[in-house]
């Protein structure tokens, strides 16, 4: 299973983390989390609840660094997308089953989804997705686009 988020979201989460990290030591404590959350939601939370969140985010630790915070938030922000989910979605685009999506297959699949795209839009998608420049989108390229890499 994998979950990916864009650079803009990572920057937002970094800003949130830095706001929570009141003493600027690069780690969140339960006390810091409790204080900021109470201000943010306007309700008191227990220290135990804040401690539980820190333990969840840090895999059982008493402190949470940004890397653990980011992984924790990724899981909370996006449902897990399995490789099988991606394979199933890929098959909806790969009409002939040859393990690549051609420009025409992309156009047809988008029409099947109710999206009528201009030729320029199709060209733009192909250009963005076709990392190796061979004129088709393979499964790895499709996965990168879907997951926001």
mmCIF file with all atom_site columns, C-alpha atoms in Angstrom:
data_model
loop_
_atom_site.group_PDB
_atom_site.id
_atom_site.type_symbol
_atom_site.label_atom_id
_atom_site.label_alt_id
_atom_site.label_comp_id
_atom_site.label_asym_id
_atom_site.label_entity_id
_atom_site.label_seq_id
_atom_site.pdbx_PDB_ins_code
_atom_site.Cartn_x
_atom_site.Cartn_y
_atom_site.Cartn_z
_atom_site.occupancy
_atom_site.B_iso_or_equiv
_atom_site.pdbx_formal_charge
_atom_site.auth_seq_id
_atom_site.auth_comp_id
_atom_site.auth_asym_id
_atom_site.auth_atom_id
_atom_site.pdbx_PDB_model_num
ATOM 1   C CA . UNK A 1 1   ? 0.000   0.000  0.000   1.00 0.00 ? 1   UNK A CA 1
ATOM 2   C CA . UNK A 1 2   ? 1.159   3.527  -0.643  1.00 0.00 ? 2   UNK A CA 1
ATOM 3   C CA . UNK A 1 3   ? 0.067   7.047  0.001   1.00 0.00 ? 3   UNK A CA 1
ATOM 4   C CA . UNK A 1 4   ? 1.616   10.087 -1.620  1.00 0.00 ? 4   UNK A CA 1
ATOM 5   C CA . UNK A 1 5   ? 0.923   13.767 -1.272  1.00 0.00 ? 5   UNK A CA 1
ATOM 6   C CA . UNK A 1 6   ? 2.127   16.772 -3.205  1.00 0.00 ? 6   UNK A CA 1
ATOM 7   C CA . UNK A 1 7   ? 4.954   19.110 -2.289  1.00 0.00 ? 7   UNK A CA 1
ATOM 8   C CA . UNK A 1 8   ? 2.483   21.910 -1.535  1.00 0.00 ? 8   UNK A CA 1
ATOM 9   C CA . UNK A 1 9   ? 0.736   19.762 1.077   1.00 0.00 ? 9   UNK A CA 1
ATOM 10  C CA . UNK A 1 10  ? 4.089   18.749 2.574   1.00 0.00 ? 10  UNK A CA 1
ATOM 11  C CA . UNK A 1 11  ? 4.989   22.429 2.926   1.00 0.00 ? 11  UNK A CA 1
ATOM 12  C CA . UNK A 1 12  ? 1.642   23.125 4.618   1.00 0.00 ? 12  UNK A CA 1
ATOM 13  C CA . UNK A 1 13  ? 2.199   20.242 7.011   1.00 0.00 ? 13  UNK A CA 1
ATOM 14  C CA . UNK A 1 14  ? 5.719   21.488 7.744   1.00 0.00 ? 14  UNK A CA 1
ATOM 15  C CA . UNK A 1 15  ? 4.219   24.865 8.653   1.00 0.00 ? 15  UNK A CA 1
ATOM 16  C CA . UNK A 1 16  ? 1.628   23.187 10.897  1.00 0.00 ? 16  UNK A CA 1
ATOM 17  C CA . UNK A 1 17  ? 4.341   21.093 12.553  1.00 0.00 ? 17  UNK A CA 1
ATOM 18  C CA . UNK A 1 18  ? 6.469   24.165 13.179  1.00 0.00 ? 18  UNK A CA 1
ATOM 19  C CA . UNK A 1 19  ? 3.451   25.938 14.693  1.00 0.00 ? 19  UNK A CA 1
ATOM 20  C CA . UNK A 1 20  ? 2.822   22.980 17.006  1.00 0.00 ? 20  UNK A CA 1
ATOM 21  C CA . UNK A 1 21  ? 6.517   22.762 17.926  1.00 0.00 ? 21  UNK A CA 1
ATOM 22  C CA . UNK A 1 22  ? 6.360   25.681 20.342  1.00 0.00 ? 22  UNK A CA 1
ATOM 23  C CA . UNK A 1 23  ? 9.919   25.360 21.682  1.00 0.00 ? 23  UNK A CA 1
ATOM 24  C CA . UNK A 1 24  ? 11.308  24.822 18.142  1.00 0.00 ? 24  UNK A CA 1
ATOM 25  C CA . UNK A 1 25  ? 13.312  21.704 19.050  1.00 0.00 ? 25  UNK A CA 1
ATOM 26  C CA . UNK A 1 26  ? 12.101  19.721 16.014  1.00 0.00 ? 26  UNK A CA 1
ATOM 27  C CA . UNK A 1 27  ? 9.927   17.397 18.097  1.00 0.00 ? 27  UNK A CA 1
ATOM 28  C CA . UNK A 1 28  ? 6.342   17.537 19.248  1.00 0.00 ? 28  UNK A CA 1
ATOM 29  C CA . UNK A 1 29  ? 5.438   16.608 22.789  1.00 0.00 ? 29  UNK A CA 1
ATOM 30  C CA . UNK A 1 30  ? 1.990   15.740 24.062  1.00 0.00 ? 30  UNK A CA 1
ATOM 31  C CA . UNK A 1 31  ? 1.913   19.040 25.972  1.00 0.00 ? 31  UNK A CA 1
ATOM 32  C CA . UNK A 1 32  ? 2.663   21.041 22.792  1.00 0.00 ? 32  UNK A CA 1
ATOM 33  C CA . UNK A 1 33  ? 0.093   19.122 20.807  1.00 0.00 ? 33  UNK A CA 1
ATOM 34  C CA . UNK A 1 34  ? -2.539  19.569 23.536  1.00 0.00 ? 34  UNK A CA 1
ATOM 35  C CA . UNK A 1 35  ? -1.959  23.315 23.756  1.00 0.00 ? 35  UNK A CA 1
ATOM 36  C CA . UNK A 1 36  ? -2.175  23.973 20.031  1.00 0.00 ? 36  UNK A CA 1
ATOM 37  C CA . UNK A 1 37  ? -5.105  21.626 19.453  1.00 0.00 ? 37  UNK A CA 1
ATOM 38  C CA . UNK A 1 38  ? -7.118  23.278 22.204  1.00 0.00 ? 38  UNK A CA 1
ATOM 39  C CA . UNK A 1 39  ? -6.515  26.670 20.622  1.00 0.00 ? 39  UNK A CA 1
ATOM 40  C CA . UNK A 1 40  ? -7.382  25.338 17.174  1.00 0.00 ? 40  UNK A CA 1
ATOM 41  C CA . UNK A 1 41  ? -10.610 23.525 18.073  1.00 0.00 ? 41  UNK A CA 1
ATOM 42  C CA . UNK A 1 42  ? -11.644 25.652 21.028  1.00 0.00 ? 42  UNK A CA 1
ATOM 43  C CA . UNK A 1 43  ? -12.228 22.640 23.236  1.00 0.00 ? 43  UNK A CA 1
ATOM 44  C CA . UNK A 1 44  ? -10.153 21.094 25.972  1.00 0.00 ? 44  UNK A CA 1
ATOM 45  C CA . UNK A 1 45  ? -8.579  17.730 25.245  1.00 0.00 ? 45  UNK A CA 1
ATOM 46  C CA . UNK A 1 46  ? -6.985  15.480 27.804  1.00 0.00 ? 46  UNK A CA 1
ATOM 47  C CA . UNK A 1 47  ? -3.244  15.101 28.107  1.00 0.00 ? 47  UNK A CA 1
ATOM 48  C CA . UNK A 1 48  ? -3.768  11.360 27.707  1.00 0.00 ? 48  UNK A CA 1
ATOM 49  C CA . UNK A 1 49  ? -5.472  11.891 24.348  1.00 0.00 ? 49  UNK A CA 1
ATOM 50  C CA . UNK A 1 50  ? -2.635  14.143 23.154  1.00 0.00 ? 50  UNK A CA 1
ATOM 51  C CA . UNK A 1 51  ? -0.143  11.558 24.405  1.00 0.00 ? 51  UNK A CA 1
ATOM 52  C CA . UNK A 1 52  ? -2.034  8.836  22.526  1.00 0.00 ? 52  UNK A CA 1
ATOM 53  C CA . UNK A 1 53  ? -1.830  10.862 19.290  1.00 0.00 ? 53  UNK A CA 1
ATOM 54  C CA . UNK A 1 54  ? 1.915   11.400 19.754  1.00 0.00 ? 54  UNK A CA 1
ATOM 55  C CA . UNK A 1 55  ? 2.405   7.676  20.387  1.00 0.00 ? 55  UNK A CA 1
ATOM 56  C CA . UNK A 1 56  ? 0.401   6.810  17.271  1.00 0.00 ? 56  UNK A CA 1
ATOM 57  C CA . UNK A 1 57  ? 2.378   9.235  15.141  1.00 0.00 ? 57  UNK A CA 1
ATOM 58  C CA . UNK A 1 58  ? 5.775   8.230  16.524  1.00 0.00 ? 58  UNK A CA 1
ATOM 59  C CA . UNK A 1 59  ? 5.261   4.472  16.664  1.00 0.00 ? 59  UNK A CA 1
ATOM 60  C CA . UNK A 1 60  ? 5.082   4.412  20.444  1.00 0.00 ? 60  UNK A CA 1
ATOM 61  C CA . UNK A 1 61  ? 7.489   7.202  21.339  1.00 0.00 ? 61  UNK A CA 1
ATOM 62  C CA . UNK A 1 62  ? 7.062   10.177 23.634  1.00 0.00 ? 62  UNK A CA 1
ATOM 63  C CA . UNK A 1 63  ? 8.108   12.676 20.959  1.00 0.00 ? 63  UNK A CA 1
ATOM 64  C CA . UNK A 1 64  ? 7.172   13.056 17.327  1.00 0.00 ? 64  UNK A CA 1
ATOM 65  C CA . UNK A 1 65  ? 9.601   14.446 14.743  1.00 0.00 ? 65  UNK A CA 1
ATOM 66  C CA . UNK A 1 66  ? 8.494   15.848 11.387  1.00 0.00 ? 66  UNK A CA 1
ATOM 67  C CA . UNK A 1 67  ? 9.107   12.610 9.461   1.00 0.00 ? 67  UNK A CA 1
ATOM 68  C CA . UNK A 1 68  ? 6.768   10.680 11.781  1.00 0.00 ? 68  UNK A CA 1
ATOM 69  C CA . UNK A 1 69  ? 4.260   13.541 11.792  1.00 0.00 ? 69  UNK A CA 1
ATOM 70  C CA . UNK A 1 70  ? 4.236   13.567 7.977   1.00 0.00 ? 70  UNK A CA 1
ATOM 71  C CA . UNK A 1 71  ? 3.677   9.802  7.726   1.00 0.00 ? 71  UNK A CA 1
ATOM 72  C CA . UNK A 1 72  ? 0.909   9.991  10.318  1.00 0.00 ? 72  UNK A CA 1
ATOM 73  C CA . UNK A 1 73  ? -0.806  12.844 8.473   1.00 0.00 ? 73  UNK A CA 1
ATOM 74  C CA . UNK A 1 74  ? -0.515  11.083 5.111   1.00 0.00 ? 74  UNK A CA 1
ATOM 75  C CA . UNK A 1 75  ? -2.440  8.149  6.544   1.00 0.00 ? 75  UNK A CA 1
ATOM 76  C CA . UNK A 1 76  ? -5.097  10.455 7.964   1.00 0.00 ? 76  UNK A CA 1
ATOM 77  C CA . UNK A 1 77  ? -5.438  12.561 4.820   1.00 0.00 ? 77  UNK A CA 1
ATOM 78  C CA . UNK A 1 78  ? -5.712  9.860  2.191   1.00 0.00 ? 78  UNK A CA 1
ATOM 79  C CA . UNK A 1 79  ? -7.215  6.443  2.189   1.00 0.00 ? 79  UNK A CA 1
ATOM 80  C CA . UNK A 1 80  ? -4.664  3.793  1.440   1.00 0.00 ? 80  UNK A CA 1
ATOM 81  C CA . UNK A 1 81  ? -4.459  3.024  -2.245  1.00 0.00 ? 81  UNK A CA 1
ATOM 82  C CA . UNK A 1 82  ? -3.402  -0.522 -2.925  1.00 0.00 ? 82  UNK A CA 1
ATOM 83  C CA . UNK A 1 83  ? -1.498  -1.742 -5.944  1.00 0.00 ? 83  UNK A CA 1
ATOM 84  C CA . UNK A 1 84  ? -4.631  -3.722 -6.821  1.00 0.00 ? 84  UNK A CA 1
ATOM 85  C CA . UNK A 1 85  ? -6.681  -0.493 -6.842  1.00 0.00 ? 85  UNK A CA 1
ATOM 86  C CA . UNK A 1 86  ? -4.142  1.019  -9.209  1.00 0.00 ? 86  UNK A CA 1
ATOM 87  C CA . UNK A 1 87  ? -4.103  -2.091 -11.408 1.00 0.00 ? 87  UNK A CA 1
ATOM 88  C CA . UNK A 1 88  ? -7.897  -2.017 -11.656 1.00 0.00 ? 88  UNK A CA 1
ATOM 89  C CA . UNK A 1 89  ? -7.884  1.667  -12.560 1.00 0.00 ? 89  UNK A CA 1
ATOM 90  C CA . UNK A 1 90  ? -5.111  1.113  -15.112 1.00 0.00 ? 90  UNK A CA 1
ATOM 91  C CA . UNK A 1 91  ? -7.176  -1.605 -16.817 1.00 0.00 ? 91  UNK A CA 1
ATOM 92  C CA . UNK A 1 92  ? -10.003 0.907  -17.333 1.00 0.00 ? 92  UNK A CA 1
ATOM 93  C CA . UNK A 1 93  ? -7.621  2.925  -19.509 1.00 0.00 ? 93  UNK A CA 1
ATOM 94  C CA . UNK A 1 94  ? -5.680  0.064  -21.132 1.00 0.00 ? 94  UNK A CA 1
ATOM 95  C CA . UNK A 1 95  ? -8.456  -1.176 -23.405 1.00 0.00 ? 95  UNK A CA 1
ATOM 96  C CA . UNK A 1 96  ? -6.414  -3.671 -25.412 1.00 0.00 ? 96  UNK A CA 1
ATOM 97  C CA . UNK A 1 97  ? -4.592  -5.115 -22.387 1.00 0.00 ? 97  UNK A CA 1
ATOM 98  C CA . UNK A 1 98  ? -1.082  -4.516 -23.744 1.00 0.00 ? 98  UNK A CA 1
ATOM 99  C CA . UNK A 1 99  ? 0.070   -2.922 -20.436 1.00 0.00 ? 99  UNK A CA 1
ATOM 100 C CA . UNK A 1 100 ? 0.383   0.594  -21.886 1.00 0.00 ? 100 UNK A CA 1
ATOM 101 C CA . UNK A 1 101 ? -2.087  3.434  -22.379 1.00 0.00 ? 101 UNK A CA 1
ATOM 102 C CA . UNK A 1 102 ? -1.961  5.055  -25.781 1.00 0.00 ? 102 UNK A CA 1
ATOM 103 C CA . UNK A 1 103 ? -3.142  8.554  -26.581 1.00 0.00 ? 103 UNK A CA 1
ATOM 104 C CA . UNK A 1 104 ? -6.328  7.141  -28.111 1.00 0.00 ? 104 UNK A CA 1
ATOM 105 C CA . UNK A 1 105 ? -6.986  4.878  -25.116 1.00 0.00 ? 105 UNK A CA 1
ATOM 106 C CA . UNK A 1 106 ? -6.577  7.861  -22.800 1.00 0.00 ? 106 UNK A CA 1
ATOM 107 C CA . UNK A 1 107 ? -8.988  9.917  -24.878 1.00 0.00 ? 107 UNK A CA 1
ATOM 108 C CA . UNK A 1 108 ? -11.558 7.088  -24.983 1.00 0.00 ? 108 UNK A CA 1
ATOM 109 C CA . UNK A 1 109 ? -11.283 6.323  -21.276 1.00 0.00 ? 109 UNK A CA 1
ATOM 110 C CA . UNK A 1 110 ? -11.778 9.982  -20.374 1.00 0.00 ? 110 UNK A CA 1
ATOM 111 C CA . UNK A 1 111 ? -14.856 10.113 -22.618 1.00 0.00 ? 111 UNK A CA 1
ATOM 112 C CA . UNK A 1 112 ? -16.171 6.982  -20.885 1.00 0.00 ? 112 UNK A CA 1
ATOM 113 C CA . UNK A 1 113 ? -15.749 8.842  -17.592 1.00 0.00 ? 113 UNK A CA 1
ATOM 114 C CA . UNK A 1 114 ? -17.770 11.745 -18.956 1.00 0.00 ? 114 UNK A CA 1
ATOM 115 C CA . UNK A 1 115 ? -14.732 13.956 -19.558 1.00 0.00 ? 115 UNK A CA 1
ATOM 116 C CA . UNK A 1 116 ? -14.495 15.317 -23.081 1.00 0.00 ? 116 UNK A CA 1
ATOM 117 C CA . UNK A 1 117 ? -10.992 16.721 -23.383 1.00 0.00 ? 117 UNK A CA 1
ATOM 118 C CA . UNK A 1 118 ? -9.538  18.851 -26.141 1.00 0.00 ? 118 UNK A CA 1
ATOM 119 C CA . UNK A 1 119 ? -6.653  17.536 -28.217 1.00 0.00 ? 119 UNK A CA 1
ATOM 120 C CA . UNK A 1 120 ? -4.385  19.973 -26.354 1.00 0.00 ? 120 UNK A CA 1
ATOM 121 C CA . UNK A 1 121 ? -5.580  18.579 -23.004 1.00 0.00 ? 121 UNK A CA 1
ATOM 122 C CA . UNK A 1 122 ? -4.844  15.021 -24.134 1.00 0.00 ? 122 UNK A CA 1
ATOM 123 C CA . UNK A 1 123 ? -1.402  16.096 -25.387 1.00 0.00 ? 123 UNK A CA 1
ATOM 124 C CA . UNK A 1 124 ? -0.703  17.816 -22.080 1.00 0.00 ? 124 UNK A CA 1
ATOM 125 C CA . UNK A 1 125 ? -1.657  14.741 -20.039 1.00 0.00 ? 125 UNK A CA 1
ATOM 126 C CA . UNK A 1 126 ? 0.437   12.483 -22.255 1.00 0.00 ? 126 UNK A CA 1
ATOM 127 C CA . UNK A 1 127 ? 3.415   14.820 -21.997 1.00 0.00 ? 127 UNK A CA 1
ATOM 128 C CA . UNK A 1 128 ? 3.129   15.001 -18.202 1.00 0.00 ? 128 UNK A CA 1
ATOM 129 C CA . UNK A 1 129 ? 2.646   11.248 -17.721 1.00 0.00 ? 129 UNK A CA 1
ATOM 130 C CA . UNK A 1 130 ? 4.985   9.801  -20.361 1.00 0.00 ? 130 UNK A CA 1
ATOM 131 C CA . UNK A 1 131 ? 8.273   10.110 -18.471 1.00 0.00 ? 131 UNK A CA 1
ATOM 132 C CA . UNK A 1 132 ? 10.305  7.924  -20.813 1.00 0.00 ? 132 UNK A CA 1
ATOM 133 C CA . UNK A 1 133 ? 8.997   9.700  -23.932 1.00 0.00 ? 133 UNK A CA 1
ATOM 134 C CA . UNK A 1 134 ? 7.929   6.564  -25.798 1.00 0.00 ? 134 UNK A CA 1
ATOM 135 C CA . UNK A 1 135 ? 4.446   7.897  -26.601 1.00 0.00 ? 135 UNK A CA 1
ATOM 136 C CA . UNK A 1 136 ? 2.580   5.654  -24.156 1.00 0.00 ? 136 UNK A CA 1
ATOM 137 C CA . UNK A 1 137 ? 1.871   5.555  -20.424 1.00 0.00 ? 137 UNK A CA 1
ATOM 138 C CA . UNK A 1 138 ? 2.995   2.364  -18.714 1.00 0.00 ? 138 UNK A CA 1
ATOM 139 C CA . UNK A 1 139 ? 1.795   1.218  -15.290 1.00 0.00 ? 139 UNK A CA 1
ATOM 140 C CA . UNK A 1 140 ? 4.636   2.886  -13.360 1.00 0.00 ? 140 UNK A CA 1
ATOM 141 C CA . UNK A 1 141 ? 4.014   6.201  -15.118 1.00 0.00 ? 141 UNK A CA 1
ATOM 142 C CA . UNK A 1 142 ? 0.266   5.863  -14.489 1.00 0.00 ? 142 UNK A CA 1
ATOM 143 C CA . UNK A 1 143 ? 0.917   5.164  -10.808 1.00 0.00 ? 143 UNK A CA 1
ATOM 144 C CA . UNK A 1 144 ? 3.087   8.271  -10.469 1.00 0.00 ? 144 UNK A CA 1
ATOM 145 C CA . UNK A 1 145 ? 0.367   10.464 -11.966 1.00 0.00 ? 145 UNK A CA 1
ATOM 146 C CA . UNK A 1 146 ? -2.423  8.983  -9.847  1.00 0.00 ? 146 UNK A CA 1
ATOM 147 C CA . UNK A 1 147 ? -0.402  9.210  -6.645  1.00 0.00 ? 147 UNK A CA 1
ATOM 148 C CA . UNK A 1 148 ? 0.788   12.731 -7.360  1.00 0.00 ? 148 UNK A CA 1
ATOM 149 C CA . UNK A 1 149 ? 4.521   12.160 -7.786  1.00 0.00 ? 149 UNK A CA 1
#
